[in-house]
Each structure stands twice: as C-alpha cells, then as structure tokens.
Amino acid sequence: MRRYMRALMLCTVFAVFSGLFVYSKLFSSDVSVAGSGAKRGFFPPRVPGARRGAADKTGPRDAHWYHRYIVRQQGQMEAVGSGGQRSPEPAMHLAVVACGERLEETVTMIKSAVLFSIKSLYVHIFAEDQLHASFMEALESWPTFIRSRFNYSVYAISFPSENAAEWKKLFKPCASQRLFLPLILKDVDSVVYVDSDIVFLQPVDHLWGFLSRFNSSQLAAMAPEHEEPRIAWYNRFARHPFYGRTGVNSGVMLMNMTRMRSTFFKNDMTSVGLRWEELLMPLLQKYKLNITWGDQDLLNIIFHYNPESLLEFPCQWNYRPDHCIYGSNCASAEEDGIYILHGNRGVYHDYKQPAFRAVYEAIKKYAFGTDPLTSLLDPLEERLLETTHTYCGKSHTLLTKRLAHSLTHLSRKVSHGR
C-alpha cells in the first residue's frame, strides 16, 4: 500500500512540475514575441540616428494627423513582423537640411520629388527642433495614395560637439550639416543631397541612376558652378583651391557614402590620406579666413585634390539663375530642358526672377489628385508668358520642356486612380 502511495505522490509531483514547465515556456515565448516585435506606443518609432523632435516634448498640434502617423507606422511594423515573403525594391534616399524660414520651401521640394518619382523614396530631413512637428503635420496631411510612395525621418541638427558652434555659423545656418551625412547616416549606402530651394522637374530616379555610372574611384557627383568662365566666380575671385575650371555647386550632390567613409583623401596638410571625418576640421581651420561659400568651398577644396573621386553631371541637373540671368549659358538645358531647378538667391520669394517663382508657386499650389496638365501645366505656361521681359523668362520653354513630359506621365497615373 505504501508503495502505491509513494508512486501516486511521485506522479502528482511530476505532473505539477510538468505543468509549471509548460506554463513557463508559454509565458516566456509570449514575452519574447512581444519584446522582439514592433514596440507599440504613442510615439513615432525611432529610426537609427533620428530624433522624435519637438512633437515628443510638446505634443502634436492636431491629433488627427498624429494618429494617422501612429496607425500607419504600426501597420508597417506589423506587416514586417507578419512573416511575409515580399521583399520590396530598396528605396532611393533623399536628404535635405532646413533651418530658419525654410519649412514651406522644403515641403515643396519634397512634394516635387514624390510627385514624379517612380521608385519609392526615403526622405531624411535635418531640421531645427522647433520645426519637427510642423514637418510631420505637413507630410502626414497628404493623401494616403501619396504617403504610400515615401517614408521619412526627421533628425536634429548635430555637429561634432567640440566645434558645433563654428560649424553651425559657417555660411548659412545649418548648411554645413551636409558634410556630416556620411557620419550620421551610417547605415545608408547612398543619398541624393539637395538644398531646400530645389524643385524636381522629373523623377529623382534619373538622378539616382548616376550611381550606376560611377567608376571604381568616384564617390560623388555635382554640377559645375558655372559653364562660362568669363562670368564664373571661383576662377575670378576664389582664394583657395577649387575643382576644375569653374568649381562645382553643392546644391545638388549625389553621394556614395559607403565609399566616402572608407576612402583616404589626398590633401595639402599631410603627406598621407585622411578619412572623411579626419579631413573636415583641419580644412576648416586652414581655410576659414579664405572661404566665402562655406561648406561648398570645402567640398571644392577636397575635390581639387581628389578629382578622380568626382563625377561631373551637366548643368541641367542644377539649373540656377546664373544660367540665364545674363542670357542662356547652359547648353544641356537648351537641348533637353531643365531637369532640376535651383532657386538660390531667394528667387522663389521675391520678384527678381519671376520665371523661377512661377514654377515654384505652381508646384506648391498643385492639389494632389487633380489633373496636373490642366491644373498645373496650363496655368504655369500662361504665367511664364508674363515673364519674358527677363532673360530667364525668355528661356521659359526650357522650364516646361521636361516638366511637361513628367506631368503627362503623372496625368496618366491620376486618370487610373493611382
């Protein structure tokens, strides 16, 4: 009898411990799934290197767009964690820096990029903290069919701590942030950097395609500062080395940042090559009394000593008032039209170059989902006819030649409900 009792007790103890073991496994697996998946919360999920910005501290000004942001982000994370086999094509990366009164201008630039692009975009926005919530509000207010074409992250402005003040005041506020993109976006291979006063007149994809044209030594691409040496700035006034005959303009810059991080750059300070992060501050210290255009001048110095590292693309990829203010001097634009419009000198916001302002205003005011030919192109062409009293206005057909092609494709998408 005692043997039976002992056997019963052993079976009972074994059953209890077995139950505890199974329960613990179930509990731990449930915790691990919740812990390794997407974190659910009421803050935007963080992208490596990105900051949540002012929205975290002050809260959204309109709960509607903020809730849309949270729901969309959760949906994306759940889709990733659902075990689906779909592997989308890698997105193109676009970076911009916005400080001061650049919010509306930057949003218009992003709008032009998203409107015409074929592949998906990932936009990296570097902005002062007080602008973060406004960027989120503006972009999240766009229709769902537009929002599905791109993702974005908003980052705080950041410079090396020991020289932050010096970098920030170099040329325009925050402009030199572009120099540090390879060091901040460490997980991004390549990026198109543009100034906030850029308007795309055709898909970003075509500019992105220059990456495939890089040879084994090239790691960046920019357009010349000038095509006509007689009116060029660098060859007449620069007090420092510069690239090529007339220097390069950094308002549109294609960067293979993987190569930039691994290359040793020749320079006039040491007999050995320096990595990108080792090069910037010594260059600034050496030339800061001789540079006029800030970070663009530093880039010109770098590529003066490393010309094999730069691919030069035609001026139609960075068309500025300089190309028409004294008469047309961009041959590639005269042949094929303007691909990217660069409204430097503040021409989008004054009346010195009304043709540039007309294009910017047309893109800014365009209502998503409407026929772009009748609501954007037709009124723009009428307005441009009023600008022919200026040299740039006389070249107004160059402003719409490529844009008309892009808007025709966009019109087909709209007519098909996409």
Coordinates of C-alpha atoms in Angstrom, one line a residue:
M1 CA 0.0 0.0 0.0
R2 CA 2.8 2.4 0.9
R3 CA 4.4 1.6 -2.5
Y4 CA 1.2 2.7 -4.3
M5 CA 1.0 5.9 -2.2
R6 CA 4.6 6.8 -2.9
A7 CA 4.1 6.1 -6.6
L8 CA 0.9 8.3 -6.6
M9 CA 2.8 11.1 -4.8
L10 CA 5.7 10.9 -7.3
C11 CA 3.2 11.1 -10.3
T12 CA 1.5 14.1 -8.7
V13 CA 4.7 15.9 -8.1
F14 CA 5.8 15.1 -11.7
A15 CA 2.5 16.4 -13.1
V16 CA 2.8 19.6 -11.1
F17 CA 6.3 20.4 -12.3
S18 CA 5.5 19.4 -15.9
G19 CA 2.6 21.9 -15.8
L20 CA 4.8 24.6 -14.4
F21 CA 7.4 23.9 -17.1
V22 CA 4.9 24.1 -19.9
Y23 CA 3.4 27.3 -18.4
S24 CA 6.8 28.9 -18.1
K25 CA 7.6 28.1 -21.7
L26 CA 4.4 29.6 -22.9
F27 CA 4.9 32.7 -20.8
S28 CA 8.5 33.2 -22.0
S29 CA 7.6 32.7 -25.6
D30 CA 4.8 35.3 -25.3
V31 CA 7.1 37.8 -23.8
S32 CA 9.8 37.2 -26.4
V33 CA 7.4 37.7 -29.2
A34 CA 6.2 41.0 -27.7
G35 CA 9.7 42.1 -27.0
S36 CA 11.3 41.3 -30.3
G37 CA 8.5 42.6 -32.5
A38 CA 7.3 46.2 -33.0
K39 CA 7.0 48.3 -29.9
R40 CA 3.6 49.6 -29.5
G41 CA 3.3 53.1 -28.1
F42 CA 2.2 56.6 -28.7
F43 CA 5.5 57.9 -30.1
P44 CA 6.8 57.5 -33.6
P45 CA 9.2 54.6 -33.8
R46 CA 12.8 55.7 -33.9
V47 CA 14.9 55.2 -37.0
P48 CA 18.6 54.8 -36.2
G49 CA 20.1 58.3 -36.0
A50 CA 16.7 60.0 -36.0
R51 CA 15.1 62.1 -33.2
R52 CA 11.5 62.3 -32.5
G53 CA 11.9 66.1 -32.3
A54 CA 9.6 68.7 -30.9
A55 CA 6.5 66.5 -31.2
D56 CA 7.7 64.3 -28.4
K57 CA 8.1 67.3 -26.0
T58 CA 5.2 69.5 -26.8
G59 CA 2.7 67.0 -28.3
P60 CA 1.0 67.3 -31.7
R61 CA -1.0 70.4 -32.5
D62 CA -3.6 68.3 -34.4
A63 CA -4.3 64.9 -33.0
H64 CA -5.8 63.7 -36.4
W65 CA -2.5 63.7 -38.4
Y66 CA -0.6 62.4 -35.4
H67 CA -2.9 59.4 -35.0
R68 CA -2.6 58.7 -38.7
Y69 CA 1.2 58.6 -38.3
I70 CA 0.9 56.1 -35.4
V71 CA -1.6 53.9 -37.2
R72 CA 0.5 53.9 -40.4
Q73 CA 3.7 53.1 -38.6
Q74 CA 2.1 50.3 -36.6
G75 CA 0.7 48.9 -39.8
Q76 CA 4.1 48.9 -41.4
M77 CA 5.7 47.2 -38.4
E78 CA 3.0 44.6 -38.2
A79 CA 3.5 43.8 -41.9
V80 CA 7.2 43.4 -41.4
G81 CA 6.5 41.0 -38.5
S82 CA 3.9 39.0 -40.3
G83 CA 6.4 36.8 -41.9
G84 CA 5.5 37.9 -45.5
Q85 CA 7.9 36.8 -48.2
R86 CA 7.6 40.1 -50.2
S87 CA 11.0 41.9 -50.5
P88 CA 10.4 45.4 -51.9
E89 CA 13.0 47.1 -54.1
P90 CA 15.3 49.3 -52.0
A91 CA 14.2 52.9 -51.7
M92 CA 16.1 55.9 -53.0
H93 CA 17.4 58.1 -50.3
L94 CA 16.9 61.9 -50.4
A95 CA 18.4 64.2 -47.7
V96 CA 17.7 67.9 -47.0
V97 CA 18.6 70.4 -44.3
A98 CA 16.1 73.0 -43.2
C99 CA 16.7 75.8 -40.7
G100 CA 15.0 79.1 -40.1
E101 CA 12.2 80.0 -42.5
R102 CA 12.7 77.0 -44.8
L103 CA 9.8 74.8 -43.8
E104 CA 7.4 75.7 -46.7
E105 CA 10.2 75.6 -49.3
T106 CA 11.4 72.2 -48.1
V107 CA 7.9 70.7 -48.1
T108 CA 7.5 72.0 -51.7
M109 CA 10.8 70.3 -52.7
I110 CA 9.7 67.0 -51.2
K111 CA 6.4 67.4 -52.9
S112 CA 8.1 67.7 -56.3
A113 CA 10.3 64.7 -55.6
V114 CA 7.4 62.5 -54.5
L115 CA 5.1 63.6 -57.4
F116 CA 7.4 62.4 -60.2
S117 CA 9.4 59.6 -58.7
I118 CA 8.9 56.0 -59.9
K119 CA 10.6 54.0 -57.2
S120 CA 9.8 54.6 -53.5
L121 CA 11.7 57.4 -51.6
Y122 CA 13.1 57.7 -48.1
V123 CA 13.5 61.3 -47.2
H124 CA 15.9 62.3 -44.4
I125 CA 15.0 65.7 -43.0
F126 CA 17.5 67.5 -40.8
A127 CA 15.8 70.4 -39.1
E128 CA 15.9 72.6 -36.0
D129 CA 13.8 71.1 -33.2
Q130 CA 11.0 73.6 -33.4
L131 CA 10.3 72.6 -37.0
H132 CA 9.9 68.9 -36.4
A133 CA 6.3 68.8 -35.5
S134 CA 5.4 71.2 -38.4
F135 CA 7.2 68.8 -40.9
M136 CA 5.3 65.8 -39.6
E137 CA 2.0 67.7 -39.7
A138 CA 2.5 68.8 -43.3
L139 CA 3.6 65.4 -44.6
E140 CA 1.0 63.4 -42.7
S141 CA -1.7 65.7 -44.1
W142 CA -1.0 64.4 -47.6
P143 CA -3.5 61.8 -49.1
T144 CA -2.8 58.2 -48.5
F145 CA -2.0 57.4 -52.1
I146 CA 0.8 60.0 -51.9
R147 CA 2.0 58.9 -48.5
S148 CA 2.4 55.3 -49.7
R149 CA 5.1 56.5 -52.1
F150 CA 7.6 57.6 -49.5
N151 CA 8.8 57.3 -45.9
Y152 CA 10.7 59.9 -43.9
S153 CA 12.7 60.6 -40.8
V154 CA 13.2 63.9 -39.1
Y155 CA 16.6 64.5 -37.4
A156 CA 18.0 67.1 -35.1
I157 CA 20.8 69.3 -36.4
S158 CA 24.0 67.9 -35.0
F159 CA 27.7 68.7 -35.4
P160 CA 30.8 67.4 -33.6
S161 CA 30.4 68.7 -30.0
E162 CA 33.8 70.3 -29.7
N163 CA 33.3 72.6 -32.8
A164 CA 29.4 72.7 -33.1
A165 CA 29.1 76.5 -32.9
E166 CA 31.8 77.0 -35.5
W167 CA 30.2 74.6 -37.9
K168 CA 26.7 76.0 -37.4
K169 CA 27.6 79.6 -38.2
L170 CA 29.6 78.6 -41.3
F171 CA 27.9 80.3 -44.3
K172 CA 24.1 79.9 -43.8
P173 CA 22.6 78.4 -40.6
C174 CA 23.0 74.6 -40.6
A175 CA 24.1 74.4 -44.3
S176 CA 27.3 72.6 -43.4
Q177 CA 25.2 69.7 -41.9
R178 CA 25.5 68.1 -45.4
L179 CA 29.3 67.5 -44.7
F180 CA 28.4 65.1 -41.9
L181 CA 25.8 63.0 -43.6
P182 CA 28.2 60.1 -44.1
L183 CA 29.0 60.1 -40.4
I184 CA 25.3 60.4 -39.2
L185 CA 23.5 58.1 -41.7
K186 CA 25.9 55.2 -41.1
D187 CA 23.5 52.5 -42.3
V188 CA 22.7 54.3 -45.6
D189 CA 24.8 53.4 -48.6
S190 CA 24.0 56.3 -51.0
V191 CA 21.9 59.5 -50.8
V192 CA 20.9 62.4 -53.0
Y193 CA 21.5 65.6 -51.0
V194 CA 19.6 68.7 -52.2
D195 CA 19.3 72.3 -50.8
S196 CA 15.8 73.2 -49.7
D197 CA 15.3 75.5 -52.7
I198 CA 15.4 72.7 -55.2
V199 CA 12.4 71.8 -57.4
F200 CA 12.5 68.5 -59.3
L201 CA 11.0 68.7 -62.8
Q202 CA 11.4 65.0 -63.5
P203 CA 11.8 61.8 -61.4
V204 CA 14.5 61.5 -58.8
D205 CA 15.2 58.1 -60.3
H206 CA 17.1 59.6 -63.2
L207 CA 19.5 61.4 -60.9
W208 CA 19.8 58.3 -58.8
G209 CA 20.8 56.4 -61.9
F210 CA 24.1 58.3 -62.0
L211 CA 25.2 55.9 -59.2
S212 CA 25.5 53.1 -61.7
R213 CA 27.8 55.3 -63.9
F214 CA 30.4 55.8 -61.1
N215 CA 33.7 54.2 -61.9
S216 CA 35.7 52.4 -59.2
S217 CA 37.1 55.7 -57.8
Q218 CA 34.1 58.0 -58.0
L219 CA 32.1 58.6 -54.9
A220 CA 30.1 61.8 -55.5
A221 CA 28.6 63.8 -58.4
M222 CA 27.9 67.5 -58.7
A223 CA 27.3 70.0 -61.5
P224 CA 29.7 72.9 -62.3
E225 CA 29.3 76.2 -60.6
H226 CA 29.4 77.9 -64.0
E227 CA 29.7 77.0 -67.6
E228 CA 31.1 80.3 -68.8
P229 CA 34.5 81.1 -67.3
R230 CA 34.1 84.8 -68.1
I231 CA 31.3 85.2 -65.6
A232 CA 32.4 82.4 -63.2
W233 CA 33.1 83.2 -59.6
Y234 CA 35.7 80.7 -58.5
N235 CA 38.3 81.2 -61.3
R236 CA 38.0 85.0 -60.8
F237 CA 37.7 85.5 -57.0
A238 CA 38.4 82.3 -55.0
R239 CA 41.3 82.5 -52.6
H240 CA 41.5 78.7 -52.2
P241 CA 41.9 75.7 -54.4
F242 CA 38.7 74.6 -56.3
Y243 CA 37.6 71.8 -58.6
G244 CA 38.1 72.0 -62.4
R245 CA 37.9 75.2 -64.4
T246 CA 35.0 76.9 -62.6
G247 CA 34.4 74.9 -59.4
V248 CA 31.3 72.8 -58.5
N249 CA 27.9 73.8 -56.9
S250 CA 26.9 71.6 -54.0
G251 CA 23.1 72.4 -54.1
V252 CA 22.6 69.0 -55.7
M253 CA 25.0 66.3 -54.7
L254 CA 24.9 62.6 -55.2
M255 CA 26.9 60.7 -52.6
N256 CA 28.1 57.1 -52.3
M257 CA 28.6 57.4 -48.6
T258 CA 30.0 53.9 -48.2
R259 CA 32.9 54.9 -50.4
M260 CA 33.2 58.3 -48.6
R261 CA 33.5 56.6 -45.3
S262 CA 36.3 54.2 -46.5
T263 CA 38.4 56.4 -48.7
F264 CA 41.6 58.1 -47.7
F265 CA 41.6 61.6 -49.3
K266 CA 44.6 63.4 -50.6
N267 CA 45.1 66.9 -49.2
D268 CA 47.6 69.7 -48.8
M269 CA 48.0 69.3 -45.0
T270 CA 49.6 65.9 -44.6
S271 CA 51.6 63.5 -46.9
V272 CA 49.2 60.7 -46.1
G273 CA 45.5 60.4 -47.0
L274 CA 42.9 61.3 -44.4
R275 CA 39.4 59.8 -43.9
W276 CA 36.4 62.0 -44.3
E277 CA 35.9 62.5 -40.6
E278 CA 39.6 63.4 -40.1
L279 CA 39.7 65.8 -43.0
L280 CA 36.9 68.3 -42.3
M281 CA 38.0 70.2 -39.2
P282 CA 41.7 70.6 -40.3
L283 CA 40.4 72.0 -43.7
L284 CA 38.1 74.5 -41.9
Q285 CA 40.9 75.6 -39.6
K286 CA 43.3 76.2 -42.5
Y287 CA 40.9 77.9 -44.9
K288 CA 38.2 79.5 -42.8
L289 CA 39.6 83.1 -43.4
N290 CA 39.6 82.4 -47.2
I291 CA 36.3 80.8 -47.9
T292 CA 33.2 82.6 -48.9
W293 CA 30.6 79.9 -49.6
G294 CA 31.2 77.8 -46.5
D295 CA 30.8 74.1 -46.9
Q296 CA 30.6 74.3 -50.7
D297 CA 34.1 75.8 -50.7
L298 CA 35.4 73.0 -48.5
L299 CA 34.0 70.5 -51.0
N300 CA 35.7 72.3 -53.8
I301 CA 39.0 72.1 -51.9
I302 CA 38.5 68.4 -51.3
F303 CA 37.8 67.5 -54.9
H304 CA 40.5 69.8 -56.2
Y305 CA 43.0 67.4 -54.6
N306 CA 40.8 64.3 -55.4
P307 CA 39.3 65.0 -58.9
E308 CA 39.2 61.3 -59.7
S309 CA 36.6 60.9 -57.0
L310 CA 34.0 63.2 -58.6
L311 CA 31.6 62.7 -61.4
E312 CA 30.5 65.9 -63.1
F313 CA 27.0 66.0 -64.4
P314 CA 25.6 68.6 -66.8
C315 CA 24.1 72.0 -65.6
Q316 CA 20.5 70.9 -66.4
W317 CA 20.7 68.8 -63.2
N318 CA 21.3 72.0 -61.2
Y319 CA 19.9 74.9 -63.1
R320 CA 20.2 78.2 -61.3
P321 CA 19.5 81.9 -62.1
D322 CA 23.2 82.2 -63.0
H323 CA 22.4 80.1 -66.1
C324 CA 20.0 82.6 -67.6
I325 CA 20.3 85.9 -65.7
Y326 CA 22.8 87.3 -68.3
G327 CA 21.5 85.2 -71.2
S328 CA 21.2 81.4 -71.6
N329 CA 24.5 79.6 -70.9
C330 CA 23.5 76.0 -70.1
A331 CA 23.8 74.1 -73.4
S332 CA 22.4 70.8 -72.0
A333 CA 19.2 72.6 -70.8
E334 CA 18.8 74.2 -74.2
E335 CA 18.9 70.8 -75.8
D336 CA 16.8 68.7 -73.4
G337 CA 15.2 71.1 -71.0
I338 CA 15.8 71.7 -67.3
Y339 CA 15.8 68.6 -65.0
I340 CA 16.2 70.2 -61.6
L341 CA 15.5 73.9 -60.8
H342 CA 17.7 75.5 -58.1
G343 CA 16.1 78.7 -56.8
N344 CA 19.1 80.2 -55.0
R345 CA 19.5 83.9 -54.3
G346 CA 16.0 83.7 -52.8
V347 CA 14.3 83.9 -56.2
Y348 CA 11.3 81.9 -55.2
H349 CA 10.3 84.6 -52.7
D350 CA 11.0 87.9 -54.5
Y351 CA 10.2 89.2 -57.9
K352 CA 13.7 89.4 -59.3
Q353 CA 13.3 86.2 -61.4
P354 CA 9.5 85.8 -61.8
A355 CA 10.0 82.7 -64.1
F356 CA 11.6 80.7 -61.2
R357 CA 9.0 81.9 -58.8
A358 CA 6.2 80.9 -61.2
V359 CA 7.5 77.3 -61.3
Y360 CA 7.9 77.1 -57.6
E361 CA 4.4 78.5 -56.9
A362 CA 2.8 76.1 -59.4
I363 CA 4.2 73.1 -57.7
K364 CA 3.4 74.4 -54.2
K365 CA -0.2 75.1 -55.1
Y366 CA -0.9 71.9 -57.0
A367 CA -3.7 69.9 -55.4
F368 CA -2.9 66.2 -55.2
G369 CA -5.2 64.0 -57.3
T370 CA -6.2 66.7 -59.8
D371 CA -5.3 66.6 -63.4
P372 CA -1.7 68.1 -63.5
L373 CA -2.0 69.2 -67.1
T374 CA -5.0 71.4 -66.6
S375 CA -4.4 72.5 -63.0
L376 CA -0.6 72.9 -63.1
L377 CA 1.0 73.0 -66.6
D378 CA -1.6 75.1 -68.4
P379 CA -1.7 78.0 -65.9
L380 CA 2.1 77.8 -65.4
E381 CA 2.7 78.3 -69.2
E382 CA 0.3 81.3 -69.2
R383 CA 2.1 82.8 -66.2
L384 CA 5.5 82.3 -67.8
L385 CA 4.5 84.3 -70.8
E386 CA 4.3 87.2 -68.4
T387 CA 7.9 86.9 -67.5
T388 CA 9.5 87.3 -71.0
H389 CA 10.8 90.8 -70.1
T390 CA 13.6 89.0 -68.1
Y391 CA 16.4 86.9 -69.6
C392 CA 15.3 83.8 -67.6
G393 CA 11.7 84.4 -68.8
K394 CA 12.8 84.5 -72.4
S395 CA 14.0 80.9 -71.8
H396 CA 10.7 79.8 -70.3
T397 CA 10.3 76.9 -72.7
L398 CA 13.3 75.3 -71.1
L399 CA 11.5 75.4 -67.7
T400 CA 8.5 73.4 -69.0
K401 CA 10.0 71.1 -71.6
R402 CA 10.9 68.3 -69.2
L403 CA 8.2 69.2 -66.7
A404 CA 5.5 68.7 -69.4
H405 CA 6.9 65.2 -70.0
S406 CA 6.8 64.4 -66.3
L407 CA 3.3 65.8 -65.9
T408 CA 2.0 63.8 -68.8
H409 CA 3.1 60.6 -67.0
L410 CA 1.6 61.9 -63.8
S411 CA -1.7 62.7 -65.5
R412 CA -1.9 59.0 -66.7
K413 CA -1.4 57.9 -63.1
V414 CA -4.2 60.3 -61.9
S415 CA -6.6 59.1 -64.6
H416 CA -6.0 55.5 -63.4
G417 CA -6.6 56.4 -59.8
R418 CA -3.0 55.9 -58.6

